[in-house]
Coordinates of C-alpha atoms and ligand atoms in Angstrom, one line a residue:
M88 CA -11.7 18.0 29.0
S89 CA -15.4 16.8 29.4
Q90 CA -18.3 17.0 26.9
A91 CA -20.9 19.5 28.8
Q92 CA -17.0 21.8 28.8
V93 CA -16.5 22.1 25.8
K94 CA -20.1 22.5 24.6
Q95 CA -20.3 25.2 26.4
D96 CA -17.3 27.5 24.4
P97 CA -19.1 28.4 21.2
T98 CA -15.7 28.7 19.4
N99 CA -15.7 24.6 19.9
Q100 CA -18.3 24.3 18.1
V101 CA -17.9 22.3 14.8
I102 CA -20.3 21.9 11.5
I103 CA -21.0 18.5 10.3
F104 CA -21.2 19.2 6.4
D105 CA -22.2 15.6 4.9
T106 CA -21.7 15.2 1.0
T107 CA -22.3 12.0 0.7
L108 CA -25.6 12.8 -1.6
R109 CA -22.6 14.7 -3.7
D110 CA -18.6 13.9 -3.6
G111 CA -20.2 9.9 -2.1
E112 CA -23.4 9.2 -4.7
Q113 CA -20.7 10.3 -7.9
S114 CA -18.7 7.5 -6.6
P115 CA -18.8 4.7 -9.4
G116 CA -21.7 1.8 -8.0
C117 CA -22.9 4.6 -5.4
S118 CA -25.7 6.4 -7.6
M119 CA -28.9 6.7 -6.0
N120 CA -32.0 8.1 -6.9
L121 CA -34.2 10.2 -6.0
D122 CA -36.5 7.8 -3.3
E123 CA -33.2 6.7 -2.2
K124 CA -31.1 10.7 -2.2
L125 CA -34.6 12.0 -0.3
R126 CA -34.5 8.5 2.8
I127 CA -31.0 9.0 3.2
A128 CA -31.3 13.4 3.7
H129 CA -34.0 12.7 6.0
L130 CA -31.9 10.4 7.8
L131 CA -29.2 13.2 8.0
D132 CA -31.4 15.7 8.8
E133 CA -32.5 13.4 11.6
M134 CA -29.1 12.6 12.8
G135 CA -28.1 16.4 13.4
V136 CA -26.2 17.4 9.9
D137 CA -25.6 20.9 9.9
V138 CA -25.0 20.9 6.6
I139 CA -26.0 18.5 3.0
E140 CA -24.8 19.0 0.0
A141 CA -27.3 16.9 -1.9
G142 CA -26.0 17.2 -5.6
F143 CA -24.2 19.2 -8.3
P144 CA -27.4 20.8 -10.3
I145 CA -25.8 21.5 -13.0
A146 CA -25.1 17.6 -13.5
S147 CA -28.2 16.5 -15.0
Q148 CA -31.6 17.2 -14.4
G149 CA -32.1 14.0 -11.9
D150 CA -29.8 15.8 -10.2
W151 CA -31.2 19.4 -10.0
E152 CA -34.6 17.8 -8.9
A153 CA -32.9 15.8 -6.3
V154 CA -31.3 19.2 -4.9
N155 CA -34.7 20.9 -5.6
E156 CA -36.7 17.6 -3.3
I157 CA -34.6 17.9 -0.7
A158 CA -34.6 21.6 -0.3
K159 CA -38.4 21.1 0.0
V160 CA -38.9 18.4 2.6
L161 CA -36.1 19.0 5.1
K162 CA -36.4 20.9 8.6
H163 CA -33.1 21.6 10.1
A164 CA -30.3 21.4 8.3
T165 CA -29.3 24.0 5.6
V166 CA -29.2 22.4 2.2
C167 CA -26.4 22.9 -0.3
G168 CA -25.6 22.4 -4.2
L169 CA -22.2 22.6 -6.0
S170 CA -21.2 24.6 -9.0
R171 CA -18.4 25.2 -10.8
A172 CA -17.1 28.8 -10.9
T173 CA -19.9 29.2 -14.0
K174 CA -22.8 32.2 -14.2
K175 CA -24.5 28.7 -15.2
D176 CA -23.7 26.3 -12.5
I177 CA -24.6 29.0 -9.7
E178 CA -27.6 30.0 -11.4
A179 CA -28.9 25.7 -12.0
S180 CA -27.9 25.7 -8.3
A181 CA -30.3 28.7 -7.0
S182 CA -32.8 27.2 -8.4
A183 CA -32.6 23.8 -7.5
L184 CA -32.1 25.2 -4.0
E185 CA -34.8 28.1 -4.5
P186 CA -37.5 25.9 -2.1
A187 CA -34.6 25.7 1.0
E188 CA -35.6 27.7 4.3
K189 CA -31.6 27.3 4.5
K190 CA -29.9 27.2 1.9
R191 CA -25.8 27.3 0.4
I192 CA -25.0 28.0 -2.8
H193 CA -21.0 26.1 -2.7
T194 CA -18.5 27.3 -5.7
F195 CA -15.1 25.4 -6.4
I196 CA -12.2 26.6 -9.0
S197 CA -9.3 24.6 -8.8
T198 CA -6.0 27.0 -7.6
S199 CA -2.9 24.6 -8.3
P200 CA -0.3 24.9 -10.6
L201 CA -1.2 21.3 -11.9
H202 CA -5.1 21.8 -12.1
M203 CA -4.6 25.1 -13.8
K204 CA -2.4 24.5 -16.2
Y205 CA -3.7 21.1 -17.8
K206 CA -7.0 21.1 -16.4
L207 CA -8.6 24.5 -17.1
Q208 CA -6.1 25.6 -18.7
M209 CA -6.5 29.4 -17.5
T210 CA -3.8 32.0 -15.8
P211 CA -3.4 32.4 -12.2
E212 CA -4.8 35.6 -12.4
A213 CA -7.9 34.2 -14.9
V214 CA -8.6 32.1 -11.6
L215 CA -8.3 35.3 -9.3
E216 CA -11.3 36.7 -11.4
S217 CA -13.2 33.5 -11.5
V218 CA -13.0 32.9 -7.6
A219 CA -14.2 36.9 -7.4
E220 CA -16.6 36.4 -10.1
G221 CA -18.4 33.0 -9.3
V222 CA -19.0 34.5 -5.3
T223 CA -20.2 37.8 -5.8
F224 CA -23.0 36.1 -8.8
A225 CA -23.2 33.2 -6.2
R226 CA -24.1 36.0 -3.2
G227 CA -26.8 37.5 -5.4
F228 CA -28.8 33.9 -4.8
T229 CA -27.7 33.4 -1.1
D230 CA -26.2 35.2 2.3
D231 CA -24.7 31.7 2.7
V232 CA -21.9 31.5 0.1
E233 CA -19.1 28.2 0.1
W234 CA -15.5 28.8 -1.5
S235 CA -13.1 25.9 -2.3
A236 CA -10.2 25.8 -3.5
E237 CA -10.4 22.7 -5.7
D238 CA -6.5 21.2 -5.1
G239 CA -6.1 23.4 -2.4
S240 CA -3.6 21.5 -0.5
R241 CA -1.0 21.1 -3.5
T242 CA -1.6 24.7 -3.8
E243 CA 0.7 27.6 -2.7
A244 CA 0.9 29.6 -0.3
D245 CA 0.7 32.7 -2.0
F246 CA -1.7 32.3 -4.0
L247 CA -4.3 30.3 -1.6
C248 CA -4.1 33.6 0.1
Q249 CA -4.9 35.8 -2.4
C250 CA -8.1 34.2 -3.8
V251 CA -8.8 33.2 0.2
E252 CA -8.6 36.8 0.8
T253 CA -10.5 38.3 -2.8
A254 CA -13.2 34.9 -2.2
I255 CA -14.0 36.0 1.4
K256 CA -14.0 39.9 0.3
C257 CA -16.7 38.9 -2.7
G258 CA -18.5 37.2 0.3
A259 CA -17.5 34.5 1.3
T260 CA -18.8 32.7 4.8
T261 CA -17.4 29.4 4.5
I262 CA -13.8 28.7 2.8
N263 CA -12.8 24.8 2.2
I264 CA -9.3 24.0 2.1
P265 CA -9.6 19.8 0.1
D266 CA -7.2 17.9 -0.4
T267 CA -8.6 16.7 -3.2
V268 CA -6.8 14.2 -3.8
G269 CA -5.2 12.2 -0.9
Y270 CA -2.1 13.9 -0.4
A271 CA -1.7 15.4 2.6
V272 CA -0.2 14.2 5.7
P273 CA -1.9 15.2 9.2
E274 CA 0.9 18.5 10.1
E275 CA 1.4 19.8 6.2
Y276 CA -2.3 20.2 6.3
A277 CA -2.2 21.3 10.1
A278 CA 0.1 23.9 8.6
Q279 CA -1.9 25.0 5.8
I280 CA -4.6 25.7 7.8
K281 CA -2.2 27.4 10.6
M282 CA -1.1 29.5 7.5
L283 CA -4.1 30.8 6.6
M284 CA -5.7 31.7 10.0
D285 CA -2.3 33.8 10.1
R286 CA -2.0 35.5 6.6
V287 CA -5.2 35.9 5.3
P288 CA -6.6 39.3 6.7
N289 CA -10.1 39.0 6.4
I290 CA -10.2 35.1 8.0
D291 CA -12.3 36.1 10.9
K292 CA -15.2 37.0 8.5
A293 CA -15.2 33.2 7.2
R294 CA -14.9 29.9 8.9
L295 CA -12.6 27.7 7.6
S296 CA -13.5 24.0 6.3
V297 CA -11.5 20.9 5.1
H298 CA -12.1 18.0 2.9
C299 CA -10.2 15.5 3.0
H300 CA -9.8 12.5 0.2
N301 CA -8.8 9.0 1.5
D302 CA -6.0 7.9 -0.5
L303 CA -3.5 6.8 1.4
G304 CA -6.1 6.5 4.5
L305 CA -5.3 9.4 6.2
A306 CA -8.2 11.2 5.8
V307 CA -9.9 11.6 8.9
A308 CA -6.6 12.2 10.9
N309 CA -5.9 15.3 8.7
S310 CA -9.5 16.5 9.1
L311 CA -9.1 16.1 12.5
A312 CA -5.1 17.7 12.4
G313 CA -7.4 20.7 9.8
V314 CA -9.7 21.7 12.9
Q315 CA -7.0 21.3 15.7
A316 CA -5.4 24.3 13.6
G317 CA -8.2 26.0 13.1
A318 CA -11.0 25.0 10.8
R319 CA -14.8 24.9 12.8
Q320 CA -15.8 22.9 9.3
I321 CA -15.6 19.1 8.0
E322 CA -17.0 17.7 4.7
C323 CA -17.5 14.1 5.2
T324 CA -19.4 11.2 3.6
I325 CA -21.1 8.0 6.0
N326 CA -19.5 4.9 5.4
G327 CA -16.9 7.4 4.3
I328 CA -18.0 7.1 0.3
G329 CA -16.3 9.1 -2.3
E330 CA -14.8 9.2 -4.8
R331 CA -11.4 6.7 -6.0
A332 CA -11.0 6.0 -2.1
G333 CA -13.3 7.5 -0.9
N334 CA -14.2 11.2 2.0
T335 CA -13.7 11.4 5.6
A336 CA -16.0 8.7 7.2
L337 CA -18.4 11.0 9.3
E338 CA -18.8 8.6 11.8
E339 CA -14.7 8.3 13.0
I340 CA -14.2 11.4 12.6
V341 CA -17.4 12.3 14.6
M342 CA -16.1 9.5 17.6
A343 CA -12.8 10.3 17.5
M344 CA -14.0 13.8 18.7
R345 CA -16.7 12.4 21.1
T346 CA -14.2 9.8 22.5
R347 CA -11.5 12.0 22.5
S348 CA -12.3 15.3 23.8
D349 CA -9.1 15.4 26.2
V350 CA -7.4 16.1 22.8
A351 CA -10.1 17.5 20.8
P352 CA -11.8 20.0 22.6
F353 CA -14.6 20.4 19.8
H354 CA -18.3 19.6 19.6
N355 CA -20.6 19.2 17.0
N356 CA -24.4 18.4 17.0
I357 CA -24.4 14.8 15.4
Q358 CA -26.7 12.4 17.4
T359 CA -24.1 9.3 17.9
E360 CA -26.6 6.8 19.0
M361 CA -28.0 7.2 14.7
L362 CA -24.6 5.7 13.2
T363 CA -25.1 2.5 12.8
R364 CA -28.7 2.6 11.6
A365 CA -27.7 5.5 9.5
S366 CA -24.5 3.2 7.8
K367 CA -26.4 0.5 7.5
T368 CA -29.1 2.2 5.3
L369 CA -26.9 3.3 3.4
S370 CA -24.9 0.4 2.6
T371 CA -27.7 -1.7 1.7
T372 CA -29.6 1.6 -0.6
V373 CA -26.3 1.4 -2.6
G374 CA -25.1 -2.4 -2.2
F375 CA -21.5 -1.3 -0.4
N376 CA -21.1 -3.6 2.3
V377 CA -19.1 -2.0 5.1
Q378 CA -15.6 -3.7 5.8
P379 CA -15.7 -6.5 8.6
N380 CA -13.0 -4.5 10.1
K381 CA -14.5 -0.9 9.6
A382 CA -14.1 1.4 12.8
I383 CA -17.3 2.2 15.1
V384 CA -19.3 0.5 12.0
G385 CA -17.7 -2.2 10.7
A386 CA -19.6 -6.1 12.2
N387 CA -16.6 -6.2 14.5
A388 CA -15.7 -3.0 15.9
F389 CA -17.2 -3.9 19.4
A390 CA -16.4 -7.8 18.9
H391 CA -14.1 -8.8 21.6
E392 CA -12.9 -12.7 20.3
S393 CA -10.1 -13.6 22.1
G394 CA -10.1 -15.0 25.7
I395 CA -7.4 -12.7 26.9
H396 CA -9.7 -9.8 25.9
Q397 CA -12.8 -11.2 27.0
D398 CA -11.9 -11.9 30.3
G399 CA -10.4 -8.4 30.8
M400 CA -14.3 -6.9 29.0
L401 CA -16.2 -9.2 32.4
K402 CA -13.6 -7.6 34.2
N403 CA -14.2 -4.1 33.3
A404 CA -15.1 -3.2 29.9
Q405 CA -12.6 -0.5 29.6
T406 CA -9.9 -2.6 29.7
Y407 CA -10.5 -3.0 26.1
E408 CA -13.7 -0.5 24.9
I409 CA -12.7 2.8 24.2
M410 CA -16.4 4.1 23.5
T411 CA -20.2 1.9 24.3
P412 CA -21.7 -0.2 21.2
E413 CA -24.6 2.1 23.0
S414 CA -22.6 5.3 21.8
V415 CA -23.2 4.9 18.3
G416 CA -26.7 3.1 18.4
L417 CA -25.4 -0.4 18.7
T418 CA -27.4 -2.7 20.5
K419 CA -27.7 -6.5 20.9
S420 CA -29.6 -7.5 17.2
E421 CA -32.6 -8.7 20.2
L422 CA -35.3 -10.7 19.5
V423 CA -38.0 -9.0 19.1
L424 CA -41.3 -10.6 17.4
G425 CA -42.3 -14.3 16.5
K426 CA -45.6 -15.5 14.7
H427 CA -48.1 -14.8 17.1
S428 CA -46.7 -11.2 17.0
G429 CA -49.4 -8.8 15.9
R430 CA -50.0 -5.5 13.3
H431 CA -49.4 -3.3 16.8
A432 CA -46.5 -4.9 17.7
L433 CA -45.2 -4.8 14.6
K434 CA -46.1 -0.7 14.4
D435 CA -44.4 -0.5 17.9
K436 CA -41.1 -1.5 16.7
L437 CA -41.1 0.4 13.6
K438 CA -41.3 3.3 15.3
E439 CA -38.3 2.0 18.0
L440 CA -36.3 1.3 14.7
G441 CA -37.3 5.0 13.7
Y442 CA -39.3 3.9 10.3
E443 CA -42.5 5.5 9.8
I444 CA -44.3 4.3 6.4
G445 CA -47.8 5.1 4.8
D446 CA -50.3 2.6 5.2
N447 CA -50.3 0.9 2.4
A448 CA -47.0 0.0 2.7
F449 CA -47.5 -1.3 6.2
Q450 CA -50.4 -3.7 5.2
D451 CA -47.3 -5.3 2.4
L452 CA -45.0 -5.3 5.4
F453 CA -47.1 -7.0 7.2
K454 CA -47.8 -9.7 4.9
R455 CA -43.7 -10.4 4.5
F456 CA -43.0 -10.1 8.1
K457 CA -45.6 -12.7 8.7
D458 CA -44.7 -15.2 5.8
L459 CA -40.8 -14.3 7.3
A460 CA -42.2 -15.4 10.9
D461 CA -43.9 -18.4 9.6
K462 CA -40.1 -19.7 8.0
K463 CA -38.1 -18.3 10.9
K464 CA -38.5 -18.4 14.3
E465 CA -36.4 -15.8 16.2
I466 CA -37.3 -12.4 13.8
F467 CA -34.4 -10.0 14.4
D468 CA -34.5 -5.8 14.5
D469 CA -32.3 -6.6 11.7
D470 CA -34.5 -8.6 10.0
I471 CA -37.3 -6.0 10.3
I472 CA -34.9 -3.1 8.4
A473 CA -33.9 -5.9 5.7
L474 CA -37.5 -6.1 5.1
I475 CA -38.7 -2.5 5.4
D476 CA -35.9 -1.8 2.7
D477 CA -36.7 -4.6 0.6
E478 CA -40.4 -3.7 0.3
V479 CA -41.5 -0.1 1.3
G480 CA -41.8 2.1 -1.6
R481 CA -41.7 -0.7 -4.6
G482 CA -45.6 -0.7 -4.0
H483 CA -45.6 1.6 -7.8
E484 CA -42.7 0.0 -9.9
R485 CA -43.6 -1.8 -13.0
I486 CA -41.7 -4.9 -12.7
Q487 CA -43.5 -6.8 -9.4
F488 CA -42.2 -9.9 -8.4
K489 CA -44.8 -13.3 -7.9
S490 CA -43.6 -16.2 -7.5
L491 CA -40.4 -18.6 -8.1
Q492 CA -40.0 -22.2 -8.7
I493 CA -36.8 -23.7 -8.9
V494 CA -35.4 -27.0 -9.9
A495 CA -31.1 -27.0 -8.5
G496 CA -28.7 -29.7 -7.1
T497 CA -26.4 -32.5 -8.9
N498 CA -29.3 -33.1 -11.2
G499 CA -29.9 -30.4 -13.3
P500 CA -31.2 -29.1 -15.9
Q501 CA -31.3 -25.7 -13.8
T502 CA -34.6 -24.8 -13.9
A503 CA -36.4 -21.3 -13.1
D504 CA -40.1 -21.4 -12.8
M505 CA -40.9 -17.3 -12.3
C506 CA -44.4 -14.8 -12.8
A507 CA -44.1 -11.1 -12.3
F508 CA -46.7 -8.8 -13.5
V509 CA -45.2 -6.1 -16.0
D510 CA -47.3 -3.2 -16.0
G511 CA -50.4 -5.1 -13.9
E512 CA -49.9 -8.2 -16.6
E513 CA -49.1 -11.3 -15.5
K514 CA -46.0 -13.1 -17.2
C515 CA -44.8 -16.5 -16.1
V516 CA -41.4 -18.3 -18.3
K517 CA -40.0 -21.6 -17.3
V518 CA -35.8 -21.1 -18.6
E519 CA -32.8 -23.0 -17.8
G520 CA -29.2 -21.9 -16.4
N521 CA -26.1 -22.9 -15.6
G522 CA -27.1 -23.4 -12.1
P523 CA -30.5 -21.8 -10.1
V524 CA -28.9 -18.4 -10.0
D525 CA -28.6 -17.9 -13.9
A526 CA -31.6 -19.5 -14.4
I527 CA -33.7 -16.6 -12.7
F528 CA -31.5 -13.9 -14.2
K529 CA -32.1 -15.8 -17.9
A530 CA -36.2 -16.2 -16.4
I531 CA -36.6 -12.3 -15.5
R532 CA -34.5 -11.5 -19.4
A533 CA -37.1 -13.2 -20.6
I534 CA -40.3 -11.6 -19.2
E535 CA -38.7 -8.0 -19.5
P536 CA -36.2 -8.2 -22.4
H537 CA -32.5 -6.1 -21.4
P538 CA -29.7 -6.8 -24.0
D539 CA -27.6 -3.7 -23.1
A540 CA -27.9 -4.0 -19.8
H541 CA -25.0 -6.1 -17.6
L542 CA -24.7 -7.9 -14.8
Q543 CA -21.9 -5.9 -12.6
L544 CA -22.4 -7.6 -9.5
Y545 CA -24.0 -9.7 -7.3
Q546 CA -23.8 -10.2 -3.4
V547 CA -25.0 -12.3 -0.7
S548 CA -25.1 -11.4 2.5
A549 CA -26.9 -13.6 6.2
I550 CA -28.5 -10.5 8.3
T551 CA -28.2 -12.5 11.4
G552 CA -26.8 -16.3 11.8
G553 CA -28.4 -19.4 11.8
T554 CA -29.2 -21.9 8.9
D555 CA -32.6 -19.8 8.8
A556 CA -30.9 -16.1 8.4
Q557 CA -32.4 -14.1 6.1
A558 CA -30.5 -13.5 2.8
E559 CA -29.5 -10.4 1.8
V560 CA -28.8 -9.8 -1.8
T561 CA -27.4 -7.0 -3.8
V562 CA -27.3 -6.2 -7.9
R563 CA -25.9 -4.2 -9.5
L564 CA -26.6 -3.8 -13.2
E565 CA -25.0 -1.7 -15.4
E566 CA -26.2 -0.3 -19.8
D567 CA -24.8 2.7 -21.4
G568 CA -22.9 3.7 -18.8
K569 CA -25.0 4.2 -16.0
T570 CA -25.4 1.7 -13.1
V571 CA -28.3 1.0 -10.2
T572 CA -28.0 -1.4 -7.4
G573 CA -31.4 -3.7 -6.2
Q574 CA -31.5 -4.7 -2.9
G575 CA -33.5 -8.2 -2.2
A576 CA -34.2 -9.6 1.6
D577 CA -35.8 -12.8 1.9
A578 CA -35.0 -16.6 3.8
D579 CA -34.4 -18.3 0.8
T580 CA -31.5 -16.9 -1.0
L581 CA -33.1 -17.7 -4.6
V582 CA -36.0 -15.5 -3.7
S583 CA -34.6 -12.5 -2.1
S584 CA -32.1 -13.1 -5.8
A585 CA -35.3 -12.8 -8.0
R586 CA -36.1 -9.5 -5.9
A587 CA -32.3 -7.8 -6.5
Y588 CA -32.7 -8.3 -9.8
I589 CA -35.7 -6.9 -10.3
H590 CA -35.6 -3.7 -7.9
A591 CA -32.2 -3.3 -10.3
L592 CA -34.8 -3.5 -13.4
N593 CA -36.8 -1.5 -12.3
K594 CA -34.5 1.3 -11.2
L595 CA -32.4 0.7 -14.5
M596 CA -36.2 1.0 -16.8
T597 CA -36.6 4.5 -13.9
K598 CA -33.0 6.4 -15.5
R599 CA -33.8 5.5 -19.2
L600 CA -37.4 6.6 -19.4
K601 CA -35.2 10.1 -17.1
S602 CA -32.7 10.3 -19.5
K603 CA -34.4 10.0 -22.8
P604 CA -34.2 13.4 -24.7
E605 CA -37.6 15.3 -24.3
Ligands
LIG802 O1 -12.6 17.5 -3.2 C1 -12.4 18.2 -4.0 O2 -12.0 18.6 -4.2 C2 -14.6 18.3 -4.3 C3 -14.5 19.8 -4.0 C4 -15.4 19.5 -5.4 C5 -15.0 20.7 -3.0 O3 -15.1 17.7 -3.7
LIG803 ZN1 -13.9 15.8 -2.5

């Protein structure tokens, strides 16, 4: 069936529910600050995501605020907040979602024998009562209520049917069956969805949803099987981030539906041409590099290395390419600008790449662009994106990088001579270290002491090819169990390292302020 035919039938519509900012964000190393969450939420909204699960408002003041801010600004998507089955949780979601044009409260409770006995220490009767109470209470705030059976895939059929029927009777309009521990296999998961479609008498009053974890690498396959069995909502995350091995990857499930509409005749609202941008933005934001051979968005996903494949590709691209690079937004990294390009050219390029930035940020960006153009002859789209990620939104940060001189090489001691502004006051230090990176990080510690923070990750990658490529550095710091990730980009790897560390430290200081008791 062609995509056009598939689109004509509304029963083929699959809702894309993105939980990058909730299930994704709660996994280790993926935490984001408010600005970062807003940037991702705007991107998801623009890309056509139907429902954005923006956080778990009861979890912390920061989570509540993020859901609330996202609820204020989104133009198209429904904004969703997660809650357990308690009144306090549901009230927190309801208050955070108050400004949203379209809002959904998502409430859940475990239903498997294992979870009820050991985690909840509740009888099935008490759980069933909680389902009814939670959904009824949530319906007092909005007509759009989702109920999830946590560990649903390991729940006994009769009890699951009872819970689902009760949730729908009390007003749930979406019923989600998570494979919380990534244990299911496709045939089994599809059979469970079909069983609910066949046995729950009021199932026609709700939409069934799939939510799969990737512990066995089956999240996308399970989600697709669930949809083929009757589910019409898929919960997923960009790059598949999420608890443990992650969730269903949005880009993979969406492209599976687009590419194989002959066997999976379903449509959704995602503009697939934005998938590459969404993946890159998220990976630079959380500092999680995508593996090179990852489906759809990995660096090698459209690379043809072997002679036989290249020969076939030249004769007819379809010999080895089942989808076009353009369909996922991958364009050849075009040579865009050089040292003679002016403000106008940079503005046009930003527009083409889909960025809107304020005047002050643009002036700073233009200066960085000119500095880069002095060092690097050819500037590509990816260079510009890295500069934006490094520059925009940092003007108000407490510590601002100023300058760095390094002594490195075999004849040590390796030394960092560094200046930065702390709350507007210039501080300069000269520090020795075991190598230049160690010296830089010690210099930053001397400028702004933070003895309780530990370096968890230091990662360098080249943004484009060539020895003059910009280096993109990611630094992750941990303090009191809280982690933050910073990024820096520059043609000089050591300057990028300093920028990335300072970015992480600024985030840590903001986090400390937010977690201080009133
Ligand atoms: O995996 C899971 O069970 C969840 C629920 C809270 C929906 O994320
Ligand atoms: Zn989950």
